[in-house]
Amino acid sequence: MSTERIKIYKFGGASVKSAASFRNLARIVKSQGGKRQLLVVVSAMGKTTNALEALHGMAYQGQNFISEFEQLKEYHLQVLQELFAEQDHPAFQRLEHLFEQLHNQLQEITPNSNFDKVYDQTVSFGELFSSTILHYFLEDQDLANSLIDSRKYIQTDTNWREGKVDWAWTERLIRRDVPALLEQGLVVTQGFLGGTNNGLTTTLGREGSDFSAAIFAYCLNAGGMYIWKDVEGLLNADPKHFPDTVRYPEISYQETVEMAYYGASVIHPKTIKPLANKRIPLYVKSFLNPEGEGTKICDCRFEVVAPAYIIKEKQCLVSFGVKDFTFISEKNLGTIFNALSELRIKIHLMQNSAISFSICTDYNPERLHRLIQTLQDQFVIHYNTELKLYTVKNYNAASINRIMEGKQVLLEQRTRTTFQVVSR
Ligand code: ASP
Ligand code: MG
């Protein structure tokens, strides 16, 4: 039995946001993918994950969530009604049941719950809904498929909201069942979700469905992984911010990892490593134009790559000063790094001077407050919010001028390949 030809398709929220998008997806599977040896990984519909995060937050604060809950249910039922003519189609019953489970889950949440743990048990429903709909819809389209529960395959620890994958175990489970299912037909599963050894749900971090697809690709020795997006491929900037983007026809794993690290939102940062380890090419293609060339990310090397512009929004700059006019010591830095690591605050950029140390990070008021509480006895802490971190990778003089134009810069840093500024 050869597993060489297995393909993994990942469809994000935008590609399943409406009945029309589900129909488009089925067309792509039919025309591009075929009926066997294809595993489809799907995200939650549209902005469902955000809606579930909001529901979880409301339940945690003891607020009444019923109207938001009904709204989310209505959205899903609406899509079902458009996709399935018969109102007694099993998909309706299945969805009703899942929504009932979500409702029970929300009711169990109290202000004393473990916030992150119940987050995973709640927010995971988005992918359970979308994968269930997709399963029945593809079946109706003459695309027989097995729906598998990725929580039973991708095994993680209990690092809630960012489960750490147990690779050996995950690989064993996937290889035990999935190749045989792929021989028979399509396989559909959820992105973003993992499971623990005692049957609890974990998630792999926001936008983690790309990573899920890469985990399956790795474990199945897939011939290629495809991410279907609403853009033509991997672009050098976000078209929302830059009118004149260029598409990279082919780019190396290394370049892509670095772009993801700096915040290019096109691919989840953890996605590349498992693919690169097995040299599985990653294709980024447009679900609006499936025939388009897209981008091939692979083990290639090009000398000249167009400058990539990456913007991280909602940043804050936090500076730590020592209280007694002595210098910032390595011991001080150790204390600060420890606190950051404990609170899982990720540093996007850092800089130190004689008497202070600054970091640029996502603005999360709750975590920042805890950081200040932890360190305020030892340091004078200041912070600025509503900032942006601009990164230009493979910069040149023109690209720097472009990014600096009209900006009030708070911090600037450059290496041989990368230029970064934090500004308002
Ligand atoms: N649905 C999840 C999210 O919105 C995972 C994903 O889309 O990749 O973050
Ligand atoms: Mg998404």
Short mmCIF file of C-alpha atoms and ligand atoms in Angstrom, two decimals:
data_model
loop_
_atom_site.label_atom_id
_atom_site.label_comp_id
_atom_site.label_asym_id
_atom_site.label_seq_id
_atom_site.Cartn_x
_atom_site.Cartn_y
_atom_site.Cartn_z
CA MET A 1 0.00 0.00 0.00
CA SER A 2 1.50 3.29 -1.06
CA THR A 3 0.88 6.41 0.97
CA GLU A 4 2.91 8.55 -1.41
CA ARG A 5 0.00 10.11 -3.15
CA ILE A 6 -1.95 11.23 -0.12
CA LYS A 7 -2.97 14.87 -0.28
CA ILE A 8 -4.06 17.05 2.60
CA TYR A 9 -6.43 19.96 1.95
CA LYS A 10 -7.01 22.60 4.58
CA PHE A 11 -10.00 24.89 4.26
CA GLY A 12 -10.17 27.88 6.59
CA GLY A 13 -13.18 29.71 8.02
CA ALA A 14 -13.60 31.93 4.96
CA SER A 15 -14.00 28.90 2.70
CA VAL A 16 -16.94 27.53 4.72
CA LYS A 17 -18.66 30.73 5.72
CA SER A 18 -21.86 30.19 3.72
CA ALA A 19 -23.78 27.57 1.78
CA ALA A 20 -22.24 28.95 -1.42
CA SER A 21 -18.75 28.45 0.04
CA PHE A 22 -19.54 24.82 0.93
CA ARG A 23 -20.66 24.29 -2.66
CA ASN A 24 -17.47 25.86 -3.96
CA LEU A 25 -15.44 23.63 -1.64
CA ALA A 26 -17.14 20.52 -2.97
CA ARG A 27 -16.38 21.64 -6.53
CA ILE A 28 -12.70 22.02 -5.64
CA VAL A 29 -12.58 18.59 -4.06
CA LYS A 30 -14.21 17.09 -7.16
CA SER A 31 -12.12 18.85 -9.77
CA GLN A 32 -8.76 19.02 -8.02
CA GLY A 33 -8.65 16.44 -5.29
CA GLY A 34 -10.41 13.32 -6.42
CA LYS A 35 -12.37 10.83 -4.42
CA ARG A 36 -9.65 8.93 -2.62
CA GLN A 37 -6.39 9.52 -0.80
CA LEU A 38 -7.53 13.00 0.19
CA LEU A 39 -7.86 14.21 3.75
CA VAL A 40 -9.80 17.43 4.25
CA VAL A 41 -9.13 19.50 7.36
CA VAL A 42 -11.71 22.17 8.04
CA SER A 43 -11.87 25.23 10.32
CA ALA A 44 -14.94 26.65 11.99
CA MET A 45 -17.39 28.51 9.74
CA GLY A 46 -16.61 32.19 9.17
CA LYS A 47 -16.07 33.99 12.46
CA THR A 48 -17.52 31.20 14.61
CA THR A 49 -14.42 30.84 16.79
CA ASN A 50 -14.65 34.52 17.76
CA ALA A 51 -18.34 34.07 18.58
CA LEU A 52 -17.53 31.03 20.74
CA GLU A 53 -14.78 32.94 22.52
CA ALA A 54 -17.32 35.63 23.32
CA LEU A 55 -19.83 33.04 24.60
CA HIS A 56 -17.19 31.45 26.78
CA GLY A 57 -16.27 34.87 28.18
CA MET A 58 -19.88 35.70 28.94
CA ALA A 59 -20.52 32.36 30.63
CA TYR A 60 -17.39 32.79 32.69
CA GLN A 61 -18.57 36.18 33.90
CA GLY A 62 -22.00 34.82 34.70
CA GLN A 63 -23.72 36.88 32.00
CA ASN A 64 -26.73 35.76 30.04
CA PHE A 65 -25.47 34.36 26.75
CA ILE A 66 -28.69 33.02 25.31
CA SER A 67 -29.25 35.52 22.53
CA GLU A 68 -25.65 35.19 21.28
CA PHE A 69 -25.99 31.43 21.50
CA GLU A 70 -29.20 31.46 19.45
CA GLN A 71 -27.59 33.71 16.89
CA LEU A 72 -24.73 31.28 16.36
CA LYS A 73 -27.15 28.38 16.10
CA GLU A 74 -29.31 30.27 13.64
CA TYR A 75 -26.28 30.98 11.45
CA HIS A 76 -25.45 27.28 11.25
CA LEU A 77 -29.05 26.16 10.72
CA GLN A 78 -29.46 28.70 7.96
CA VAL A 79 -26.52 27.21 6.08
CA LEU A 80 -27.90 23.70 6.65
CA GLN A 81 -31.28 24.71 5.26
CA GLU A 82 -29.66 26.07 2.15
CA LEU A 83 -27.54 22.94 1.68
CA PHE A 84 -30.08 20.22 2.38
CA ALA A 85 -33.50 20.22 0.78
CA GLU A 86 -35.01 17.57 3.08
CA GLN A 87 -35.66 18.99 6.53
CA ASP A 88 -35.36 15.50 8.02
CA HIS A 89 -31.82 15.06 6.74
CA PRO A 90 -29.71 13.50 9.54
CA ALA A 91 -27.44 16.58 9.46
CA PHE A 92 -30.13 18.63 11.23
CA GLN A 93 -30.45 16.20 14.09
CA ARG A 94 -26.71 15.92 14.46
CA LEU A 95 -26.29 19.70 14.60
CA GLU A 96 -29.15 20.08 17.08
CA HIS A 97 -27.40 17.57 19.28
CA LEU A 98 -24.06 19.37 19.08
CA PHE A 99 -25.70 22.69 19.94
CA GLU A 100 -27.36 21.06 22.90
CA GLN A 101 -23.96 19.83 24.07
CA LEU A 102 -22.52 23.31 23.64
CA HIS A 103 -25.38 24.75 25.65
CA ASN A 104 -24.75 22.30 28.50
CA GLN A 105 -21.06 23.07 28.37
CA LEU A 106 -21.73 26.81 28.65
CA GLN A 107 -24.06 26.27 31.57
CA GLU A 108 -21.41 24.39 33.48
CA ILE A 109 -18.99 27.33 33.36
CA THR A 110 -18.66 29.38 36.53
CA PRO A 111 -16.28 32.14 37.58
CA ASN A 112 -14.37 29.43 39.44
CA SER A 113 -13.78 27.28 36.36
CA ASN A 114 -10.30 26.91 34.98
CA PHE A 115 -10.61 29.61 32.31
CA ASP A 116 -8.27 28.10 29.71
CA LYS A 117 -9.44 24.54 30.22
CA VAL A 118 -13.12 25.35 29.72
CA TYR A 119 -12.16 27.59 26.81
CA ASP A 120 -10.97 24.51 24.94
CA GLN A 121 -14.06 22.48 25.87
CA THR A 122 -16.25 25.31 24.52
CA VAL A 123 -14.49 26.94 21.60
CA SER A 124 -13.80 23.56 19.98
CA PHE A 125 -17.47 23.26 18.97
CA GLY A 126 -16.91 25.48 15.93
CA GLU A 127 -14.93 22.78 14.13
CA LEU A 128 -17.31 20.04 15.29
CA PHE A 129 -20.16 21.94 13.64
CA SER A 130 -18.36 22.71 10.39
CA SER A 131 -16.87 19.23 9.92
CA THR A 132 -20.25 17.60 10.54
CA ILE A 133 -21.91 19.79 7.92
CA LEU A 134 -19.10 19.16 5.48
CA HIS A 135 -19.27 15.42 6.01
CA TYR A 136 -22.98 15.23 5.14
CA PHE A 137 -22.75 17.75 2.35
CA LEU A 138 -19.90 15.99 0.54
CA GLU A 139 -21.79 12.74 0.91
CA ASP A 140 -24.78 14.36 -0.79
CA GLN A 141 -22.47 15.50 -3.57
CA ASP A 142 -21.49 11.94 -4.32
CA LEU A 143 -18.25 12.33 -2.39
CA ALA A 144 -18.37 9.47 0.09
CA ASN A 145 -16.20 10.26 3.09
CA SER A 146 -15.38 9.20 6.62
CA LEU A 147 -15.64 11.87 9.29
CA ILE A 148 -12.98 11.31 11.92
CA ASP A 149 -12.62 13.07 15.27
CA SER A 150 -9.20 14.73 15.31
CA ARG A 151 -9.33 14.79 19.13
CA LYS A 152 -8.85 11.04 19.01
CA TYR A 153 -5.79 11.33 16.81
CA ILE A 154 -3.89 14.50 17.62
CA GLN A 155 -2.82 13.83 21.18
CA THR A 156 -1.58 16.66 23.35
CA ASP A 157 -0.68 17.51 26.91
CA THR A 158 -2.95 19.71 29.02
CA ASN A 159 -1.35 22.98 28.04
CA TRP A 160 -4.82 24.39 27.37
CA ARG A 161 -5.30 26.67 24.36
CA GLU A 162 -1.92 25.68 22.99
CA GLY A 163 -1.70 21.94 23.43
CA LYS A 164 1.75 20.47 22.93
CA VAL A 165 1.58 17.54 20.54
CA ASP A 166 2.75 14.10 21.57
CA TRP A 167 4.17 13.23 18.17
CA ALA A 168 4.99 9.57 18.67
CA TRP A 169 1.58 8.73 19.99
CA THR A 170 -0.24 10.87 17.46
CA GLU A 171 1.66 9.27 14.61
CA ARG A 172 0.86 5.80 15.83
CA LEU A 173 -2.85 6.51 16.10
CA ILE A 174 -3.07 8.20 12.71
CA ARG A 175 -1.12 5.47 10.95
CA ARG A 176 -3.22 2.80 12.61
CA ASP A 177 -6.52 3.99 11.09
CA VAL A 178 -6.29 6.71 8.53
CA PRO A 179 -4.41 5.11 5.59
CA ALA A 180 -7.04 2.38 5.31
CA LEU A 181 -9.84 4.97 5.35
CA LEU A 182 -8.04 6.96 2.66
CA GLU A 183 -7.84 3.88 0.46
CA GLN A 184 -11.62 3.73 0.53
CA GLY A 185 -12.41 7.37 0.01
CA LEU A 186 -12.14 10.87 1.38
CA VAL A 187 -11.54 11.61 5.02
CA VAL A 188 -12.89 14.75 6.71
CA THR A 189 -11.65 16.03 10.03
CA GLN A 190 -11.45 19.13 12.22
CA GLY A 191 -8.59 21.57 12.35
CA PHE A 192 -7.51 23.27 15.56
CA LEU A 193 -8.48 20.42 17.91
CA GLY A 194 -6.51 17.92 19.91
CA GLY A 195 -7.29 15.60 22.77
CA THR A 196 -5.72 14.44 26.01
CA ASN A 197 -5.31 10.89 27.21
CA ASN A 198 -8.32 11.26 29.48
CA GLY A 199 -10.64 12.36 26.73
CA LEU A 200 -10.63 16.11 27.20
CA THR A 201 -10.44 18.51 24.30
CA THR A 202 -7.50 20.80 23.71
CA THR A 203 -6.91 23.41 21.03
CA LEU A 204 -3.68 24.14 19.21
CA GLY A 205 -3.75 27.95 19.32
CA ARG A 206 -5.80 30.40 17.27
CA GLU A 207 -5.53 29.79 13.56
CA GLY A 208 -4.16 26.36 14.40
CA SER A 209 -5.95 24.44 11.64
CA ASP A 210 -2.97 24.81 9.32
CA PHE A 211 -0.90 23.10 11.97
CA SER A 212 -3.46 20.28 12.28
CA ALA A 213 -3.24 19.70 8.55
CA ALA A 214 0.56 19.62 8.75
CA ILE A 215 0.42 17.09 11.58
CA PHE A 216 -1.70 14.76 9.43
CA ALA A 217 0.56 15.40 6.42
CA TYR A 218 3.62 14.49 8.46
CA CYS A 219 2.15 11.36 10.02
CA LEU A 220 0.79 10.12 6.69
CA ASN A 221 3.91 10.97 4.66
CA ALA A 222 1.65 12.96 2.37
CA GLY A 223 2.74 13.90 -1.13
CA GLY A 224 1.54 17.49 -0.64
CA MET A 225 -0.47 19.76 1.57
CA TYR A 226 -2.75 22.47 0.18
CA ILE A 227 -4.09 25.50 2.02
CA TRP A 228 -7.08 27.02 0.23
CA LYS A 229 -7.40 30.73 0.90
CA ASP A 230 -9.14 33.85 -0.37
CA VAL A 231 -5.86 35.19 -1.77
CA GLU A 232 -3.88 34.03 -4.80
CA GLY A 233 -1.06 32.48 -2.79
CA LEU A 234 1.62 33.65 -0.41
CA LEU A 235 1.85 37.40 -0.91
CA ASN A 236 4.57 39.79 0.19
CA ALA A 237 2.05 41.89 2.16
CA ASP A 238 -1.53 41.92 3.31
CA PRO A 239 -3.64 43.34 0.46
CA LYS A 240 -5.82 45.05 3.08
CA HIS A 241 -2.89 47.33 3.89
CA PHE A 242 -0.89 47.37 0.67
CA PRO A 243 -2.48 47.88 -2.73
CA ASP A 244 0.43 46.53 -4.76
CA THR A 245 1.23 43.10 -3.41
CA VAL A 246 3.23 40.48 -5.27
CA ARG A 247 2.76 36.73 -5.07
CA TYR A 248 5.75 34.46 -4.48
CA PRO A 249 5.45 31.67 -7.05
CA GLU A 250 7.89 29.53 -5.08
CA ILE A 251 9.53 30.18 -1.74
CA SER A 252 11.58 28.24 0.77
CA TYR A 253 10.37 26.77 4.04
CA GLN A 254 12.90 28.93 5.86
CA GLU A 255 11.63 32.22 4.41
CA THR A 256 8.06 31.23 5.17
CA VAL A 257 8.80 30.28 8.78
CA GLU A 258 10.48 33.62 9.33
CA MET A 259 7.58 35.52 7.81
CA ALA A 260 5.13 33.64 10.00
CA TYR A 261 7.32 34.38 13.01
CA TYR A 262 7.16 38.10 12.31
CA GLY A 263 3.39 37.89 12.11
CA ALA A 264 2.49 37.27 8.47
CA SER A 265 -0.97 35.89 9.04
CA VAL A 266 -0.99 33.69 5.98
CA ILE A 267 0.24 30.52 7.66
CA HIS A 268 0.29 29.40 11.27
CA PRO A 269 3.94 29.49 12.43
CA LYS A 270 4.05 25.87 13.60
CA THR A 271 2.90 24.53 10.25
CA ILE A 272 6.17 24.52 8.38
CA LYS A 273 8.46 22.45 10.57
CA PRO A 274 6.67 19.10 10.24
CA LEU A 275 6.41 19.60 6.49
CA ALA A 276 10.02 20.66 6.08
CA ASN A 277 11.21 17.68 8.10
CA LYS A 278 9.73 15.38 5.49
CA ARG A 279 10.10 17.74 2.56
CA ILE A 280 6.39 17.74 1.91
CA PRO A 281 5.59 20.67 -0.39
CA LEU A 282 2.97 23.13 0.81
CA TYR A 283 0.78 24.78 -1.80
CA VAL A 284 -1.14 27.94 -0.98
CA LYS A 285 -3.99 28.31 -3.43
CA SER A 286 -7.06 30.43 -3.95
CA PHE A 287 -10.46 28.84 -3.45
CA LEU A 288 -11.83 31.63 -5.63
CA ASN A 289 -9.51 30.67 -8.47
CA PRO A 290 -8.53 27.03 -7.98
CA GLU A 291 -6.84 26.83 -11.38
CA GLY A 292 -4.47 29.65 -10.43
CA GLU A 293 -0.83 28.81 -9.87
CA GLY A 294 -0.67 29.80 -6.20
CA THR A 295 2.54 29.46 -4.22
CA LYS A 296 4.68 26.40 -3.72
CA ILE A 297 6.57 26.36 -0.43
CA CYS A 298 9.32 23.83 -0.59
CA ASP A 299 12.95 23.02 -0.11
CA CYS A 300 14.24 25.61 -2.56
CA ARG A 301 16.63 28.49 -2.39
CA PHE A 302 16.36 31.80 -4.16
CA GLU A 303 18.83 34.60 -3.75
CA VAL A 304 16.50 37.50 -4.29
CA VAL A 305 13.12 37.56 -2.65
CA ALA A 306 10.81 40.59 -2.89
CA PRO A 307 10.67 42.50 0.43
CA ALA A 308 7.88 41.21 2.66
CA TYR A 309 5.88 43.72 4.70
CA ILE A 310 4.37 42.42 7.90
CA ILE A 311 2.26 44.40 10.33
CA LYS A 312 1.36 43.30 13.82
CA GLU A 313 -1.42 45.40 15.29
CA LYS A 314 -2.59 45.93 18.87
CA GLN A 315 0.92 45.91 20.22
CA CYS A 316 2.19 47.39 23.43
CA LEU A 317 5.66 48.45 24.43
CA VAL A 318 6.55 47.72 28.03
CA SER A 319 9.70 49.08 29.62
CA PHE A 320 11.26 47.94 32.87
CA GLY A 321 13.60 50.33 34.69
CA VAL A 322 15.63 49.61 37.79
CA LYS A 323 14.59 51.64 40.76
CA ASP A 324 17.94 52.71 42.12
CA PHE A 325 19.73 54.09 39.05
CA THR A 326 21.94 51.04 38.78
CA PHE A 327 22.19 49.28 35.44
CA ILE A 328 19.93 46.56 34.19
CA SER A 329 21.78 43.38 35.12
CA GLU A 330 21.60 39.85 33.78
CA LYS A 331 19.91 38.93 37.04
CA ASN A 332 17.24 41.58 36.41
CA LEU A 333 16.74 40.22 32.91
CA GLY A 334 16.42 36.71 34.32
CA THR A 335 13.67 37.90 36.66
CA ILE A 336 11.81 39.62 33.83
CA PHE A 337 12.10 36.66 31.44
CA ASN A 338 10.87 34.30 34.13
CA ALA A 339 7.78 36.37 34.72
CA LEU A 340 7.11 36.64 30.97
CA SER A 341 7.46 32.93 30.52
CA GLU A 342 5.21 32.16 33.52
CA LEU A 343 2.51 34.43 32.12
CA ARG A 344 3.04 33.14 28.59
CA ILE A 345 3.71 36.61 27.26
CA LYS A 346 5.43 36.42 23.91
CA ILE A 347 8.12 38.91 23.05
CA HIS A 348 8.00 40.21 19.50
CA LEU A 349 10.93 42.58 19.83
CA MET A 350 13.21 43.60 22.68
CA GLN A 351 15.87 46.16 23.37
CA ASN A 352 17.92 47.15 26.36
CA SER A 353 19.70 50.30 27.42
CA ALA A 354 21.74 51.12 30.50
CA ILE A 355 18.85 51.54 32.85
CA SER A 356 15.89 49.98 31.12
CA PHE A 357 14.73 47.00 29.14
CA SER A 358 11.83 47.15 26.68
CA ILE A 359 9.68 44.55 25.02
CA CYS A 360 7.05 44.75 22.33
CA THR A 361 4.22 42.25 22.78
CA ASP A 362 0.53 41.73 22.00
CA TYR A 363 -1.62 43.99 24.16
CA ASN A 364 -3.50 41.72 26.53
CA PRO A 365 -4.72 43.90 29.44
CA GLU A 366 -5.26 41.00 31.81
CA ARG A 367 -1.80 39.49 31.32
CA LEU A 368 -0.14 42.89 31.39
CA HIS A 369 -1.82 43.66 34.69
CA ARG A 370 -0.54 40.40 36.14
CA LEU A 371 2.94 41.12 34.82
CA ILE A 372 2.96 44.51 36.50
CA GLN A 373 1.72 43.01 39.76
CA THR A 374 4.48 40.42 39.66
CA LEU A 375 7.32 42.83 38.94
CA GLN A 376 6.32 46.22 40.31
CA ASP A 377 8.23 45.83 43.55
CA GLN A 378 11.48 45.43 41.66
CA PHE A 379 11.04 47.61 38.59
CA VAL A 380 9.53 50.86 37.44
CA ILE A 381 7.24 49.74 34.63
CA HIS A 382 5.83 51.94 31.88
CA TYR A 383 3.83 50.94 28.88
CA ASN A 384 2.31 52.34 25.70
CA THR A 385 -0.58 50.70 23.91
CA GLU A 386 -2.26 50.96 20.52
CA LEU A 387 1.00 50.48 18.69
CA LYS A 388 1.95 48.64 15.55
CA LEU A 389 5.00 46.56 14.88
CA TYR A 390 6.17 46.82 11.27
CA THR A 391 8.62 44.31 9.91
CA VAL A 392 10.24 44.42 6.49
CA LYS A 393 12.00 41.22 5.65
CA ASN A 394 14.60 41.34 2.87
CA TYR A 395 14.38 45.13 3.01
CA ASN A 396 15.97 47.69 0.72
CA ALA A 397 16.18 51.48 0.93
CA ALA A 398 12.88 52.01 -0.88
CA SER A 399 10.97 49.63 1.34
CA ILE A 400 12.29 51.29 4.49
CA ASN A 401 11.26 54.73 3.24
CA ARG A 402 7.88 53.38 2.45
CA ILE A 403 7.33 51.92 5.89
CA MET A 404 8.70 54.93 7.79
CA GLU A 405 6.63 57.52 5.98
CA GLY A 406 4.59 59.61 8.40
CA LYS A 407 5.27 57.35 11.39
CA GLN A 408 6.05 58.34 14.95
CA VAL A 409 8.67 55.76 15.84
CA LEU A 410 9.09 54.50 19.39
CA LEU A 411 11.67 51.84 18.71
CA GLU A 412 13.69 50.72 15.71
CA GLN A 413 15.89 47.73 15.04
CA ARG A 414 17.61 46.21 12.06
CA THR A 415 19.66 43.17 11.15
CA ARG A 416 21.19 42.38 7.80
CA THR A 417 17.91 41.02 6.47
CA THR A 418 15.19 42.45 8.66
CA PHE A 419 14.06 45.94 9.57
CA GLN A 420 11.56 46.55 12.38
CA VAL A 421 9.87 49.56 13.92
CA VAL A 422 7.33 49.99 16.65
CA SER A 423 5.19 53.04 15.99
CA ARG A 424 1.83 54.63 16.55
N1 ASP B 1 -11.13 28.18 13.96
C1 ASP B 1 -9.88 28.43 14.60
C2 ASP B 1 -9.60 29.91 14.63
O1 ASP B 1 -10.37 30.68 14.07
C3 ASP B 1 -8.76 27.69 13.97
C4 ASP B 1 -8.44 28.10 12.55
O2 ASP B 1 -9.28 28.72 11.90
O3 ASP B 1 -7.37 27.79 12.07
O4 ASP B 1 -8.64 30.31 15.22
MG MG B 2 -9.37 30.69 10.51
#
